[in-house]
Amino acid sequence: TCEMASQAAKALEPRGETLIFYDFLSVNQKPFKEEQSPRSPRELELFASALKVMPQLYLQADAVLHLVSDACGVPIPGDGAVITVNVAELDEAVLEASNQQVRITGWRGRKKGQRAIGAFDRVLSVGGVTVQRIK
């Protein structure tokens, strides 16, 4: 990403300093791997504080570039694959709804490796009906 930012600065020819803020690395993220723990109370507090200053950071900048880069170009096994499972596979799933999407955030019970789907997978449909929220 430093190379991408350097190329952008060169192309845009800024008159002043070019500063880089790594949003993803600068604030505590929700778990995105199965073995990660949820944010601690202190991390939640720090995240809330960071959210309060984000508008100043983004709105007072002369330019904001959103650079998207996957993990150094390394493909994630199974990323984008659609897997069909029996609805019973979701019995012990901890689900979260956000932005009209439902995803698995963890499991109650069964040990890792005993299921075809995992934490952070999205639930697309149940019984042929698109899933966008949790009742």
PDB file of N, CA and C in Angstrom, residues 50-119:
ATOM      1  N   ALA A  50     -12.320   6.622  18.641  1.00  0.00           N
ATOM      2  CA  ALA A  50     -11.800   6.802  17.283  1.00  0.00           C
ATOM      3  C   ALA A  50     -12.913   7.203  16.324  1.00  0.00           C
ATOM      4  N   LEU A  51     -14.080   6.584  16.460  1.00  0.00           N
ATOM      5  CA  LEU A  51     -15.207   6.921  15.579  1.00  0.00           C
ATOM      6  C   LEU A  51     -15.620   8.379  15.704  1.00  0.00           C
ATOM      7  N   LYS A  52     -15.472   8.935  16.890  1.00  0.00           N
ATOM      8  CA  LYS A  52     -15.852  10.343  17.105  1.00  0.00           C
ATOM      9  C   LYS A  52     -14.967  11.313  16.332  1.00  0.00           C
ATOM     10  N   VAL A  53     -13.701  10.950  16.102  1.00  0.00           N
ATOM     11  CA  VAL A  53     -12.799  11.858  15.397  1.00  0.00           C
ATOM     12  C   VAL A  53     -12.681  11.560  13.904  1.00  0.00           C
ATOM     13  N   MET A  54     -13.240  10.438  13.463  1.00  0.00           N
ATOM     14  CA  MET A  54     -13.151  10.084  12.041  1.00  0.00           C
ATOM     15  C   MET A  54     -13.692  11.178  11.119  1.00  0.00           C
ATOM     16  N   PRO A  55     -14.841  11.788  11.429  1.00  0.00           N
ATOM     17  CA  PRO A  55     -15.322  12.841  10.522  1.00  0.00           C
ATOM     18  C   PRO A  55     -14.307  13.961  10.344  1.00  0.00           C
ATOM     19  N   GLN A  56     -13.634  14.374  11.415  1.00  0.00           N
ATOM     20  CA  GLN A  56     -12.614  15.422  11.299  1.00  0.00           C
ATOM     21  C   GLN A  56     -11.478  14.971  10.395  1.00  0.00           C
ATOM     22  N   LEU A  57     -11.050  13.756  10.589  1.00  0.00           N
ATOM     23  CA  LEU A  57      -9.941  13.229   9.804  1.00  0.00           C
ATOM     24  C   LEU A  57     -10.275  13.210   8.319  1.00  0.00           C
ATOM     25  N   TYR A  58     -11.456  12.677   7.987  1.00  0.00           N
ATOM     26  CA  TYR A  58     -11.821  12.520   6.584  1.00  0.00           C
ATOM     27  C   TYR A  58     -12.347  13.807   5.947  1.00  0.00           C
ATOM     28  N   LEU A  59     -13.101  14.591   6.687  1.00  0.00           N
ATOM     29  CA  LEU A  59     -13.733  15.764   6.095  1.00  0.00           C
ATOM     30  C   LEU A  59     -12.817  16.982   6.033  1.00  0.00           C
ATOM     31  N   GLN A  60     -11.759  17.001   6.837  1.00  0.00           N
ATOM     32  CA  GLN A  60     -10.854  18.153   6.800  1.00  0.00           C
ATOM     33  C   GLN A  60      -9.627  17.913   5.927  1.00  0.00           C
ATOM     34  N   ALA A  61      -9.534  16.747   5.371  1.00  0.00           N
ATOM     35  CA  ALA A  61      -8.416  16.440   4.478  1.00  0.00           C
ATOM     36  C   ALA A  61      -8.684  17.045   3.105  1.00  0.00           C
ATOM     37  N   ASP A  62      -7.637  17.421   2.413  1.00  0.00           N
ATOM     38  CA  ASP A  62      -7.797  17.944   1.057  1.00  0.00           C
ATOM     39  C   ASP A  62      -8.216  16.849   0.083  1.00  0.00           C
ATOM     40  N   ALA A  63      -7.771  15.657   0.343  1.00  0.00           N
ATOM     41  CA  ALA A  63      -8.124  14.518  -0.502  1.00  0.00           C
ATOM     42  C   ALA A  63      -8.065  13.249   0.334  1.00  0.00           C
ATOM     43  N   VAL A  64      -8.957  12.333   0.029  1.00  0.00           N
ATOM     44  CA  VAL A  64      -8.962  11.034   0.683  1.00  0.00           C
ATOM     45  C   VAL A  64      -8.931   9.978  -0.414  1.00  0.00           C
ATOM     46  N   LEU A  65      -7.950   9.112  -0.361  1.00  0.00           N
ATOM     47  CA  LEU A  65      -7.848   8.025  -1.317  1.00  0.00           C
ATOM     48  C   LEU A  65      -8.162   6.741  -0.578  1.00  0.00           C
ATOM     49  N   HIS A  66      -9.031   5.950  -1.132  1.00  0.00           N
ATOM     50  CA  HIS A  66      -9.362   4.656  -0.539  1.00  0.00           C
ATOM     51  C   HIS A  66      -8.622   3.607  -1.351  1.00  0.00           C
ATOM     52  N   LEU A  67      -7.585   3.048  -0.762  1.00  0.00           N
ATOM     53  CA  LEU A  67      -6.793   2.033  -1.440  1.00  0.00           C
ATOM     54  C   LEU A  67      -7.273   0.669  -0.984  1.00  0.00           C
ATOM     55  N   VAL A  68      -7.609  -0.168  -1.918  1.00  0.00           N
ATOM     56  CA  VAL A  68      -8.073  -1.516  -1.593  1.00  0.00           C
ATOM     57  C   VAL A  68      -7.001  -2.487  -2.045  1.00  0.00           C
ATOM     58  N   SER A  69      -6.573  -3.304  -1.113  1.00  0.00           N
ATOM     59  CA  SER A  69      -5.545  -4.283  -1.426  1.00  0.00           C
ATOM     60  C   SER A  69      -5.832  -5.541  -0.632  1.00  0.00           C
ATOM     61  N   ASP A  70      -5.834  -6.691  -1.292  1.00  0.00           N
ATOM     62  CA  ASP A  70      -6.008  -7.929  -0.542  1.00  0.00           C
ATOM     63  C   ASP A  70      -4.683  -8.268   0.136  1.00  0.00           C
ATOM     64  N   ALA A  71      -4.658  -9.306   0.906  1.00  0.00           N
ATOM     65  CA  ALA A  71      -3.497  -9.667   1.713  1.00  0.00           C
ATOM     66  C   ALA A  71      -2.282  -9.960   0.840  1.00  0.00           C
ATOM     67  N   CYS A  72      -1.638  -8.918   0.365  1.00  0.00           N
ATOM     68  CA  CYS A  72      -0.415  -9.036  -0.441  1.00  0.00           C
ATOM     69  C   CYS A  72      -0.621  -9.902  -1.681  1.00  0.00           C
ATOM     70  N   GLY A  73      -1.820  -9.939  -2.200  1.00  0.00           N
ATOM     71  CA  GLY A  73      -2.090 -10.704  -3.398  1.00  0.00           C
ATOM     72  C   GLY A  73      -2.229 -12.189  -3.168  1.00  0.00           C
ATOM     73  N   VAL A  74      -2.212 -12.620  -1.917  1.00  0.00           N
ATOM     74  CA  VAL A  74      -2.331 -14.043  -1.610  1.00  0.00           C
ATOM     75  C   VAL A  74      -3.812 -14.416  -1.581  1.00  0.00           C
ATOM     76  N   PRO A  75      -4.246 -15.339  -2.421  1.00  0.00           N
ATOM     77  CA  PRO A  75      -5.668 -15.699  -2.425  1.00  0.00           C
ATOM     78  C   PRO A  75      -6.069 -16.384  -1.117  1.00  0.00           C
ATOM     79  N   ILE A  76      -7.289 -16.123  -0.681  1.00  0.00           N
ATOM     80  CA  ILE A  76      -7.829 -16.742   0.517  1.00  0.00           C
ATOM     81  C   ILE A  76      -8.590 -17.982   0.086  1.00  0.00           C
ATOM     82  N   PRO A  77      -8.193 -19.153   0.558  1.00  0.00           N
ATOM     83  CA  PRO A  77      -8.866 -20.394   0.137  1.00  0.00           C
ATOM     84  C   PRO A  77     -10.373 -20.333   0.415  1.00  0.00           C
ATOM     85  N   GLY A  78     -11.162 -20.640  -0.596  1.00  0.00           N
ATOM     86  CA  GLY A  78     -12.615 -20.664  -0.443  1.00  0.00           C
ATOM     87  C   GLY A  78     -13.281 -19.316  -0.527  1.00  0.00           C
ATOM     88  N   ASP A  79     -12.520 -18.231  -0.618  1.00  0.00           N
ATOM     89  CA  ASP A  79     -13.119 -16.898  -0.676  1.00  0.00           C
ATOM     90  C   ASP A  79     -13.980 -16.773  -1.926  1.00  0.00           C
ATOM     91  N   GLY A  80     -15.249 -16.426  -1.736  1.00  0.00           N
ATOM     92  CA  GLY A  80     -16.177 -16.263  -2.839  1.00  0.00           C
ATOM     93  C   GLY A  80     -16.929 -17.527  -3.209  1.00  0.00           C
ATOM     94  N   ALA A  81     -16.555 -18.648  -2.622  1.00  0.00           N
ATOM     95  CA  ALA A  81     -17.240 -19.910  -2.923  1.00  0.00           C
ATOM     96  C   ALA A  81     -18.624 -19.921  -2.287  1.00  0.00           C
ATOM     97  N   VAL A  82     -19.587 -20.514  -2.960  1.00  0.00           N
ATOM     98  CA  VAL A  82     -20.936 -20.677  -2.416  1.00  0.00           C
ATOM     99  C   VAL A  82     -21.081 -22.126  -1.983  1.00  0.00           C
ATOM    100  N   ILE A  83     -21.412 -22.320  -0.712  1.00  0.00           N
ATOM    101  CA  ILE A  83     -21.535 -23.659  -0.134  1.00  0.00           C
ATOM    102  C   ILE A  83     -22.976 -23.857   0.302  1.00  0.00           C
ATOM    103  N   THR A  84     -23.571 -24.964  -0.074  1.00  0.00           N
ATOM    104  CA  THR A  84     -24.940 -25.279   0.340  1.00  0.00           C
ATOM    105  C   THR A  84     -24.881 -26.303   1.461  1.00  0.00           C
ATOM    106  N   VAL A  85     -25.542 -25.971   2.581  1.00  0.00           N
ATOM    107  CA  VAL A  85     -25.577 -26.875   3.731  1.00  0.00           C
ATOM    108  C   VAL A  85     -27.014 -26.988   4.228  1.00  0.00           C
ATOM    109  N   ASN A  86     -27.285 -28.013   5.010  1.00  0.00           N
ATOM    110  CA  ASN A  86     -28.574 -28.187   5.659  1.00  0.00           C
ATOM    111  C   ASN A  86     -28.735 -27.069   6.678  1.00  0.00           C
ATOM    112  N   VAL A  87     -29.935 -26.532   6.828  1.00  0.00           N
ATOM    113  CA  VAL A  87     -30.187 -25.430   7.754  1.00  0.00           C
ATOM    114  C   VAL A  87     -29.802 -25.804   9.186  1.00  0.00           C
ATOM    115  N   ALA A  88     -29.776 -27.092   9.511  1.00  0.00           N
ATOM    116  CA  ALA A  88     -29.368 -27.533  10.841  1.00  0.00           C
ATOM    117  C   ALA A  88     -27.922 -27.131  11.139  1.00  0.00           C
ATOM    118  N   GLU A  89     -27.110 -26.927  10.093  1.00  0.00           N
ATOM    119  CA  GLU A  89     -25.726 -26.476  10.281  1.00  0.00           C
ATOM    120  C   GLU A  89     -25.667 -25.114  10.963  1.00  0.00           C
ATOM    121  N   LEU A  90     -26.760 -24.350  10.875  1.00  0.00           N
ATOM    122  CA  LEU A  90     -26.785 -23.011  11.473  1.00  0.00           C
ATOM    123  C   LEU A  90     -27.314 -23.012  12.903  1.00  0.00           C
ATOM    124  N   ASP A  91     -27.728 -24.179  13.410  1.00  0.00           N
ATOM    125  CA  ASP A  91     -28.325 -24.252  14.751  1.00  0.00           C
ATOM    126  C   ASP A  91     -27.461 -23.624  15.835  1.00  0.00           C
ATOM    127  N   GLU A  92     -26.166 -23.857  15.781  1.00  0.00           N
ATOM    128  CA  GLU A  92     -25.284 -23.352  16.833  1.00  0.00           C
ATOM    129  C   GLU A  92     -24.495 -22.119  16.393  1.00  0.00           C
ATOM    130  N   ALA A  93     -24.867 -21.558  15.259  1.00  0.00           N
ATOM    131  CA  ALA A  93     -24.163 -20.381  14.752  1.00  0.00           C
ATOM    132  C   ALA A  93     -24.595 -19.130  15.502  1.00  0.00           C
ATOM    133  N   VAL A  94     -23.617 -18.268  15.760  1.00  0.00           N
ATOM    134  CA  VAL A  94     -23.897 -16.933  16.292  1.00  0.00           C
ATOM    135  C   VAL A  94     -23.926 -16.031  15.066  1.00  0.00           C
ATOM    136  N   LEU A  95     -25.078 -15.387  14.826  1.00  0.00           N
ATOM    137  CA  LEU A  95     -25.275 -14.592  13.613  1.00  0.00           C
ATOM    138  C   LEU A  95     -25.291 -13.107  13.927  1.00  0.00           C
ATOM    139  N   GLU A  96     -24.868 -12.320  12.953  1.00  0.00           N
ATOM    140  CA  GLU A  96     -24.909 -10.868  13.071  1.00  0.00           C
ATOM    141  C   GLU A  96     -25.428 -10.303  11.758  1.00  0.00           C
ATOM    142  N   ALA A  97     -26.343  -9.340  11.857  1.00  0.00           N
ATOM    143  CA  ALA A  97     -26.871  -8.685  10.660  1.00  0.00           C
ATOM    144  C   ALA A  97     -26.296  -7.275  10.568  1.00  0.00           C
ATOM    145  N   SER A  98     -25.852  -6.906   9.367  1.00  0.00           N
ATOM    146  CA  SER A  98     -25.297  -5.577   9.133  1.00  0.00           C
ATOM    147  C   SER A  98     -25.373  -5.288   7.643  1.00  0.00           C
ATOM    148  N   ASN A  99     -25.818  -4.086   7.299  1.00  0.00           N
ATOM    149  CA  ASN A  99     -25.879  -3.672   5.893  1.00  0.00           C
ATOM    150  C   ASN A  99     -26.621  -4.673   5.019  1.00  0.00           C
ATOM    151  N   GLN A 100     -27.740  -5.158   5.480  1.00  0.00           N
ATOM    152  CA  GLN A 100     -28.589  -6.111   4.766  1.00  0.00           C
ATOM    153  C   GLN A 100     -27.854  -7.400   4.419  1.00  0.00           C
ATOM    154  N   GLN A 101     -26.905  -7.773   5.271  1.00  0.00           N
ATOM    155  CA  GLN A 101     -26.193  -9.041   5.139  1.00  0.00           C
ATOM    156  C   GLN A 101     -26.198  -9.726   6.489  1.00  0.00           C
ATOM    157  N   VAL A 102     -26.218 -11.043   6.470  1.00  0.00           N
ATOM    158  CA  VAL A 102     -26.126 -11.818   7.703  1.00  0.00           C
ATOM    159  C   VAL A 102     -24.874 -12.671   7.594  1.00  0.00           C
ATOM    160  N   ARG A 103     -24.074 -12.635   8.650  1.00  0.00           N
ATOM    161  CA  ARG A 103     -22.866 -13.448   8.636  1.00  0.00           C
ATOM    162  C   ARG A 103     -22.736 -14.202   9.951  1.00  0.00           C
ATOM    163  N   ILE A 104     -21.960 -15.261   9.899  1.00  0.00           N
ATOM    164  CA  ILE A 104     -21.665 -16.068  11.080  1.00  0.00           C
ATOM    165  C   ILE A 104     -20.496 -15.409  11.795  1.00  0.00           C
ATOM    166  N   THR A 105     -20.660 -15.128  13.090  1.00  0.00           N
ATOM    167  CA  THR A 105     -19.570 -14.503  13.842  1.00  0.00           C
ATOM    168  C   THR A 105     -18.918 -15.464  14.822  1.00  0.00           C
ATOM    169  N   GLY A 106     -19.476 -16.646  14.984  1.00  0.00           N
ATOM    170  CA  GLY A 106     -18.895 -17.627  15.885  1.00  0.00           C
ATOM    171  C   GLY A 106     -19.839 -18.804  16.070  1.00  0.00           C
ATOM    172  N   TRP A 107     -19.509 -19.638  17.033  1.00  0.00           N
ATOM    173  CA  TRP A 107     -20.276 -20.860  17.254  1.00  0.00           C
ATOM    174  C   TRP A 107     -20.473 -21.116  18.732  1.00  0.00           C
ATOM    175  N   ARG A 108     -21.617 -21.661  19.068  1.00  0.00           N
ATOM    176  CA  ARG A 108     -21.891 -22.173  20.407  1.00  0.00           C
ATOM    177  C   ARG A 108     -21.776 -23.688  20.299  1.00  0.00           C
ATOM    178  N   GLY A 109     -20.874 -24.298  21.019  1.00  0.00           N
ATOM    179  CA  GLY A 109     -20.836 -25.759  21.005  1.00  0.00           C
ATOM    180  C   GLY A 109     -19.736 -26.378  20.185  1.00  0.00           C
ATOM    181  N   ARG A 110     -20.107 -26.951  19.043  1.00  0.00           N
ATOM    182  CA  ARG A 110     -19.204 -27.804  18.258  1.00  0.00           C
ATOM    183  C   ARG A 110     -17.802 -27.224  18.066  1.00  0.00           C
ATOM    184  N   LYS A 111     -16.855 -28.109  18.009  1.00  0.00           N
ATOM    185  CA  LYS A 111     -15.467 -27.694  17.851  1.00  0.00           C
ATOM    186  C   LYS A 111     -15.153 -27.378  16.396  1.00  0.00           C
ATOM    187  N   LYS A 112     -14.131 -26.554  16.232  1.00  0.00           N
ATOM    188  CA  LYS A 112     -13.645 -26.187  14.904  1.00  0.00           C
ATOM    189  C   LYS A 112     -13.334 -27.442  14.084  1.00  0.00           C
ATOM    190  N   GLY A 113     -13.618 -27.394  12.790  1.00  0.00           N
ATOM    191  CA  GLY A 113     -13.302 -28.502  11.909  1.00  0.00           C
ATOM    192  C   GLY A 113     -14.433 -29.494  11.723  1.00  0.00           C
ATOM    193  N   GLN A 114     -15.554 -29.276  12.385  1.00  0.00           N
ATOM    194  CA  GLN A 114     -16.665 -30.210  12.271  1.00  0.00           C
ATOM    195  C   GLN A 114     -17.775 -29.679  11.358  1.00  0.00           C
ATOM    196  N   ARG A 115     -17.507 -28.646  10.604  1.00  0.00           N
ATOM    197  CA  ARG A 115     -18.562 -28.081   9.757  1.00  0.00           C
ATOM    198  C   ARG A 115     -17.985 -27.585   8.421  1.00  0.00           C
ATOM    199  N   ALA A 116     -18.854 -27.505   7.434  1.00  0.00           N
ATOM    200  CA  ALA A 116     -18.442 -27.066   6.098  1.00  0.00           C
ATOM    201  C   ALA A 116     -18.375 -25.547   6.004  1.00  0.00           C
ATOM    202  N   ILE A 117     -19.037 -24.853   6.934  1.00  0.00           N
ATOM    203  CA  ILE A 117     -19.050 -23.396   6.930  1.00  0.00           C
ATOM    204  C   ILE A 117     -18.332 -22.901   8.175  1.00  0.00           C
ATOM    205  N   GLY A 118     -17.858 -21.682   8.144  1.00  0.00           N
ATOM    206  CA  GLY A 118     -17.079 -21.180   9.270  1.00  0.00           C
ATOM    207  C   GLY A 118     -17.432 -19.769   9.660  1.00  0.00           C
ATOM    208  N   ALA A 119     -16.780 -19.321  10.709  1.00  0.00           N
ATOM    209  CA  ALA A 119     -16.976 -17.956  11.171  1.00  0.00           C
ATOM    210  C   ALA A 119     -16.629 -16.992  10.036  1.00  0.00           C
TER     211      ALA A 119
END
